[in-house]
mmCIF file of C-alpha atoms in Angstrom:
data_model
loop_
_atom_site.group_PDB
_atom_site.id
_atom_site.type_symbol
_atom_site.label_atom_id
_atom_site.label_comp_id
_atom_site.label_asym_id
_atom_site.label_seq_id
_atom_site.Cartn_x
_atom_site.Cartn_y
_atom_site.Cartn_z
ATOM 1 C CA UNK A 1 1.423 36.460 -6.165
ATOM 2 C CA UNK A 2 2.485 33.216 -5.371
ATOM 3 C CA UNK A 3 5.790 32.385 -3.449
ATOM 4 C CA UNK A 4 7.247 30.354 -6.094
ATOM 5 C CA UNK A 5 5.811 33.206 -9.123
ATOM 6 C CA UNK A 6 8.392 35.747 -6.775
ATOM 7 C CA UNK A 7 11.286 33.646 -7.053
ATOM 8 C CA UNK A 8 10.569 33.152 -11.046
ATOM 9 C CA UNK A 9 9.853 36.940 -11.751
ATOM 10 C CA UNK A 10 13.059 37.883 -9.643
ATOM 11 C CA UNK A 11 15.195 35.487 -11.138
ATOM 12 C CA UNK A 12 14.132 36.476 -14.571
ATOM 13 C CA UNK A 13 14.741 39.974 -13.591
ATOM 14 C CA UNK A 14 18.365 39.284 -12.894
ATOM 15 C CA UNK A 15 18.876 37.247 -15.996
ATOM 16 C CA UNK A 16 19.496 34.598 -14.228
ATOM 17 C CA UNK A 17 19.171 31.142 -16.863
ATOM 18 C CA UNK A 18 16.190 28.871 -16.476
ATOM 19 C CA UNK A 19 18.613 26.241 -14.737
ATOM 20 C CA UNK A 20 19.284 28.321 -11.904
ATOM 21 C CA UNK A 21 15.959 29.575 -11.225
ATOM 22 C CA UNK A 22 14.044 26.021 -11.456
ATOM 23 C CA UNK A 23 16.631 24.695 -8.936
ATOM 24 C CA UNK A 24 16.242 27.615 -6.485
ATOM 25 C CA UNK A 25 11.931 26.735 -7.163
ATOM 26 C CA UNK A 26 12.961 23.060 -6.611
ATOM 27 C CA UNK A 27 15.116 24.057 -2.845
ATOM 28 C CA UNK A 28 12.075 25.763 -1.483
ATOM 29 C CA UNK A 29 10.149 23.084 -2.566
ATOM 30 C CA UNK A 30 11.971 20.332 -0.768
ATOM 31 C CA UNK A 31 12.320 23.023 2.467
ATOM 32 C CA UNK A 32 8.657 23.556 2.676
ATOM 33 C CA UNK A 33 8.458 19.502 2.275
ATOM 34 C CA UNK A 34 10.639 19.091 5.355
ATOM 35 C CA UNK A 35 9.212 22.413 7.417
ATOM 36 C CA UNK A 36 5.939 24.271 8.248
ATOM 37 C CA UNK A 37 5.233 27.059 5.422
ATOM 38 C CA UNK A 38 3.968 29.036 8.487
ATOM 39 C CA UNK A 39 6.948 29.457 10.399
ATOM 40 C CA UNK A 40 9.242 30.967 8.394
ATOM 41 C CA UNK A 41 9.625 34.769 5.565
ATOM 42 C CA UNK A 42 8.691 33.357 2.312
ATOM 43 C CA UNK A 43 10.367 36.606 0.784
ATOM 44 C CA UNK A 44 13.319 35.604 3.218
ATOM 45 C CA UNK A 45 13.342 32.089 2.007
ATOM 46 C CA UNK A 46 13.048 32.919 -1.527
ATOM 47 C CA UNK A 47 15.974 35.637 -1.722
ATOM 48 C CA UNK A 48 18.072 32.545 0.704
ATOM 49 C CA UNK A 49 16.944 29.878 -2.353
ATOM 50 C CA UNK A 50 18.052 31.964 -5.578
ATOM 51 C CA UNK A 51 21.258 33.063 -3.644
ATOM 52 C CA UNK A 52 22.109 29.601 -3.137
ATOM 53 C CA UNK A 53 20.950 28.541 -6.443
ATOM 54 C CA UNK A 54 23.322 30.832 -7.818
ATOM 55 C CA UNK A 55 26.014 29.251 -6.401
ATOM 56 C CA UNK A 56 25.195 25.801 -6.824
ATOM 57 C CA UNK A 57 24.426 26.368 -10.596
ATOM 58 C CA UNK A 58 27.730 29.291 -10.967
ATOM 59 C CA UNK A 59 25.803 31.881 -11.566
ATOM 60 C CA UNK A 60 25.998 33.913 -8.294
ATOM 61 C CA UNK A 61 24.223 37.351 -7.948
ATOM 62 C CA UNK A 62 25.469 39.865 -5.622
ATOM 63 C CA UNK A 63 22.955 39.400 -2.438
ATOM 64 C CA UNK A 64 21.965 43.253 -2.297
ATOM 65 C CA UNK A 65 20.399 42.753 -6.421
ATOM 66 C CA UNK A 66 18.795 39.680 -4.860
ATOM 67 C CA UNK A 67 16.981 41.494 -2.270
ATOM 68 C CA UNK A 68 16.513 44.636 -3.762
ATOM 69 C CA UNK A 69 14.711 43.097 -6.922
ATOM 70 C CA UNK A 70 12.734 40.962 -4.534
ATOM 71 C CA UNK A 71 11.352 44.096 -3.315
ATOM 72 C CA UNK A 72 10.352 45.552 -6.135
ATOM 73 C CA UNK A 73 8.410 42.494 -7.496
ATOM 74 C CA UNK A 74 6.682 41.439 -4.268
ATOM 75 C CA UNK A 75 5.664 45.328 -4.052
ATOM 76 C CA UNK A 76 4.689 44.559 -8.217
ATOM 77 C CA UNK A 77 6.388 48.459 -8.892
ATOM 78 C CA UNK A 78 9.676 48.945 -10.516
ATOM 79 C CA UNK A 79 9.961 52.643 -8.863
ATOM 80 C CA UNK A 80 9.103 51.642 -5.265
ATOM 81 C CA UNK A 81 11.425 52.645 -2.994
ATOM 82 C CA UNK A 82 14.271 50.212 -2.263
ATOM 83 C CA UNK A 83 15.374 49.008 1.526
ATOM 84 C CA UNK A 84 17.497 51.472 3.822
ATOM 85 C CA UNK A 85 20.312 50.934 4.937
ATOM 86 C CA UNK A 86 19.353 49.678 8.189
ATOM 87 C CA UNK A 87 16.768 47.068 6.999
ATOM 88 C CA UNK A 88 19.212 46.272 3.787
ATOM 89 C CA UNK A 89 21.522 44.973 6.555
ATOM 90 C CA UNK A 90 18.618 43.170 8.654
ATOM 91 C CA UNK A 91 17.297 41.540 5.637
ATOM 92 C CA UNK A 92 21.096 40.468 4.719
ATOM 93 C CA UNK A 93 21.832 39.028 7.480
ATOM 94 C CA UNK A 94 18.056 37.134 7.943
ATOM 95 C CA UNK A 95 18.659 35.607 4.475
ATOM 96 C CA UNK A 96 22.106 34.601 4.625
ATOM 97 C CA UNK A 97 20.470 32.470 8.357
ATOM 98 C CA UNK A 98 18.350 31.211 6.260
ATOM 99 C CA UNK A 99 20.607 29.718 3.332
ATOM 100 C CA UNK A 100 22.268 27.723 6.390
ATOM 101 C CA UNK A 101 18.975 26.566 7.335
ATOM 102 C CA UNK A 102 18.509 25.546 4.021
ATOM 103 C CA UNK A 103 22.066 23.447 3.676
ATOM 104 C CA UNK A 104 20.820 22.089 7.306
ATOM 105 C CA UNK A 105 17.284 20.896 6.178
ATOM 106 C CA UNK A 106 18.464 19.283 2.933
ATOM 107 C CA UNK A 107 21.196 17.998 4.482
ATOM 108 C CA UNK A 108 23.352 20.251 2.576
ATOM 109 C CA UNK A 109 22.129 17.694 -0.936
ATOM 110 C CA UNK A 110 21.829 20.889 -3.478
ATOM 111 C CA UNK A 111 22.025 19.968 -6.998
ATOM 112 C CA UNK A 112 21.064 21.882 -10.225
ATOM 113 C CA UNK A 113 18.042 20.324 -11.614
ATOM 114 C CA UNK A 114 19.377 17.794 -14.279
ATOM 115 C CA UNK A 115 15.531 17.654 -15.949
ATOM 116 C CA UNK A 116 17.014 19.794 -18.789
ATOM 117 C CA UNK A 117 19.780 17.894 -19.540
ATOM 118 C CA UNK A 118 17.714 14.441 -19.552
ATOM 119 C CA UNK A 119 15.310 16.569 -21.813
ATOM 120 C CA UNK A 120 17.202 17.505 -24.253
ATOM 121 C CA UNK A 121 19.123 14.372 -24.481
ATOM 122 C CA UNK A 122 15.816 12.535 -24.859
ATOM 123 C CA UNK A 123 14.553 14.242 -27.528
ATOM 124 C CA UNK A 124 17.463 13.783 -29.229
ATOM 125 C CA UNK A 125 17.688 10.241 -28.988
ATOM 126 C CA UNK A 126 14.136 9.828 -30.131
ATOM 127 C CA UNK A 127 14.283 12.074 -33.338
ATOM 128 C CA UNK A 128 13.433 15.145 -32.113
ATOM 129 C CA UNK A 129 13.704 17.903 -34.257
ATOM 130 C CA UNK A 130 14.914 21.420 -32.112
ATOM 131 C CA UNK A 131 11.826 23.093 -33.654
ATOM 132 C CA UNK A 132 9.753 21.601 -31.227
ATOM 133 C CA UNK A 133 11.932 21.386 -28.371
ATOM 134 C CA UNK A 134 11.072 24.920 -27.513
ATOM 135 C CA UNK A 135 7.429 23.596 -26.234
ATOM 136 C CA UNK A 136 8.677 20.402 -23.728
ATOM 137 C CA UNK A 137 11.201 23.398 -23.022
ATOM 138 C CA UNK A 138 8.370 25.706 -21.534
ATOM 139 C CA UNK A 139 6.196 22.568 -19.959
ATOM 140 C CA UNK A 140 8.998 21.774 -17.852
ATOM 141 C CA UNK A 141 9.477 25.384 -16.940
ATOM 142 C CA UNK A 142 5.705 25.331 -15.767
ATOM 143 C CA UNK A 143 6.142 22.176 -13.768
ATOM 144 C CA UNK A 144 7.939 23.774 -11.273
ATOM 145 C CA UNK A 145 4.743 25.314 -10.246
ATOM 146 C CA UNK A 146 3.994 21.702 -8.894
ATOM 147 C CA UNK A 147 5.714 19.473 -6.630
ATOM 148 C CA UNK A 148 6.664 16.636 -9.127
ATOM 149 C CA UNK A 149 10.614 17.493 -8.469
ATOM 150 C CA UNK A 150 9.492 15.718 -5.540
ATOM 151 C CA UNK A 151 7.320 12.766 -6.419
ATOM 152 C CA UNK A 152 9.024 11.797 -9.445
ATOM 153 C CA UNK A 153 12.707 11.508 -10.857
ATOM 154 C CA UNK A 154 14.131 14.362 -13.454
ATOM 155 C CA UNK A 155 14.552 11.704 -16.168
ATOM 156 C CA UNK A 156 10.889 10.661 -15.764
ATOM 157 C CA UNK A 157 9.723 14.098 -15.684
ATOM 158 C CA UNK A 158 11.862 14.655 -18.821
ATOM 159 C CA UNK A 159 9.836 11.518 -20.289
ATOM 160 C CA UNK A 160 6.317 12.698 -18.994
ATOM 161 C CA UNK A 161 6.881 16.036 -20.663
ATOM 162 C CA UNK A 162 7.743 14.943 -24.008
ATOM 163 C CA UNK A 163 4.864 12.744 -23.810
ATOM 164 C CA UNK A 164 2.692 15.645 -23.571
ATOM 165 C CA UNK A 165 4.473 17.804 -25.846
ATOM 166 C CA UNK A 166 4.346 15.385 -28.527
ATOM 167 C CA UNK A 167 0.533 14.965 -28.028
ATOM 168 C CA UNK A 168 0.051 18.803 -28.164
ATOM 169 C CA UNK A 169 2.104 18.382 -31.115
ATOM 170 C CA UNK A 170 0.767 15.701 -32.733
ATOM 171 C CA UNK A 171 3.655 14.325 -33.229
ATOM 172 C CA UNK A 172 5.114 10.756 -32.565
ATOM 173 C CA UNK A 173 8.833 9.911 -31.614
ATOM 174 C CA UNK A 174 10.183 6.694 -32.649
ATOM 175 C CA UNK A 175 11.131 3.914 -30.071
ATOM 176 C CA UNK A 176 15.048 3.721 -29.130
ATOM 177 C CA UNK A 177 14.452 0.399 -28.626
ATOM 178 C CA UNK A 178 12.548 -2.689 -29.929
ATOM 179 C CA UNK A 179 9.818 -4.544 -28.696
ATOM 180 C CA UNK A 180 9.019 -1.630 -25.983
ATOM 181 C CA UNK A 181 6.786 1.367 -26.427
ATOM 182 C CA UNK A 182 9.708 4.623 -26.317
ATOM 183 C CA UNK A 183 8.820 5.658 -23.188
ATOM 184 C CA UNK A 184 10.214 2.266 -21.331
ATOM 185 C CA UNK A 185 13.317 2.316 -23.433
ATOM 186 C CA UNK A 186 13.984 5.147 -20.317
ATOM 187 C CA UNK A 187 12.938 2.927 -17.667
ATOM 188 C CA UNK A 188 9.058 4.996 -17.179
ATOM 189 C CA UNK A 189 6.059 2.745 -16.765
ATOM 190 C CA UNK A 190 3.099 3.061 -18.218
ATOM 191 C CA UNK A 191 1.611 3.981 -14.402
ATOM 192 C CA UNK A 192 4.297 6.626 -13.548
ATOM 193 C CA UNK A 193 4.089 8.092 -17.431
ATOM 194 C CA UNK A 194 0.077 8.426 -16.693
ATOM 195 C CA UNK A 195 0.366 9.719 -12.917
ATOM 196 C CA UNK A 196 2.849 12.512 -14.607
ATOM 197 C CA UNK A 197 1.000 13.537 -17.478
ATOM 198 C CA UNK A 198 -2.014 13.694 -15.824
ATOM 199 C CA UNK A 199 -0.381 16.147 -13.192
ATOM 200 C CA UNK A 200 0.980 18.663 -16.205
ATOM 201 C CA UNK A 201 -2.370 18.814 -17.897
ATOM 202 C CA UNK A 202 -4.329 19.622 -14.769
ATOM 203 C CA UNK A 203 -1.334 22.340 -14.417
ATOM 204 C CA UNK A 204 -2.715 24.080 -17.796
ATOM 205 C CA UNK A 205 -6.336 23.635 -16.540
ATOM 206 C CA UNK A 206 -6.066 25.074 -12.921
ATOM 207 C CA UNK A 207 -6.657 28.908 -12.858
ATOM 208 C CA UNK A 208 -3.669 30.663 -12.191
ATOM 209 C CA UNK A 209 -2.848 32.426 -9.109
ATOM 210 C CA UNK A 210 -2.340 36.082 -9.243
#
């Protein structure tokens, strides 16, 4: 199990929304851009990135449910034994070092992820019915499992993912604006709309990582 497929399955654990746990995905994304993946706990780092997603999107979980539902997805067993005491408090206190260290390395520049928002809007804008919102909905879910929150701006993710949603669709959205194809009506050029959905259908057609 990946690093990033821990902090999904423990965030969906402790019903956390989407929001929250695609911008804890996006912090340890932008840590591990910044510092060696070698050098530090990824189970640390992941408990340190939801906890501070929490707050950041205000949806705060106590730190011990963080931790203790870590455990029992890394160990992929619901009845496995939960931290003592002893290492509870070790653990603690290792995560809540590394939250700092996140703040530090992103020069304290935590966000929620605004991709949804520019989504939603988007498809709105451009005719979208909310039948079919529910499939650019799950694409950008699945795009965290890339680094594109880091090559390319939410509101040209937003635009790259209803591309490809409406081409799995077959359907076609109607320009906002004349005399430009819909796509530049949100400031995405025809390079950075390719180099984007090129990256989400290679996502679908890598094996997954177990």
């Amino acid at each position: 199990m990946t690093d990033i497929q821990t902090i999904h399955q423990t965030g969906f654990r402790l019903r956390l929304p989407q929001l929250c746990i695609s911008t804890a995905i996006a912090i340890s994304h932008r840590f591990f851009a910044e510092r060696s993946t070698t050098k530090f706990d990824p189970f640390v780092l992941g408990c340190a990135a939801l906890f501070l997603a929490g707050k950041v999107c205000e949806c705060p979980r106590r730190l011990r449910d963080i931790i203790n539902t870590a455990h029992h997805v890394v160990h992929n067993n619901t009845t496995v034994e939960i931290p003592k005491m002893e290492e509870y408090w070790s653990q603690r206190d290792l995560v809540v070092q590394y939250e700092q260290l996140l703040l530090r390395t992103l020069a304290y520049d935590v966000n929620p992820e605004y991709t949804y928002q520019y989504l939603l809007i988007y498809l709105k804008m451009l005719g979208g019915s909310q039948e079919i919102a529910q499939v650019p909905w799950n694409m950008l879910n699945d795009s965290y499992r890339t680094t594109l929150c880091l090559e390319h701006s939410a509101s040209a993710i937003a635009v790259g993912v209803l591309y490809v949603s409406s081409l799995f669709l077959g359907v076609s959205f109607s320009c906002v604006s004349p005399m430009k194809k819909w796509w530049e009506a949100f400031s995405v050029s025809d390079r950075e709309l390719i180099a984007i959905s090129e990256r989400l259908i290679a996502m679908y057609d890598a094996p997954s990582s177990e």
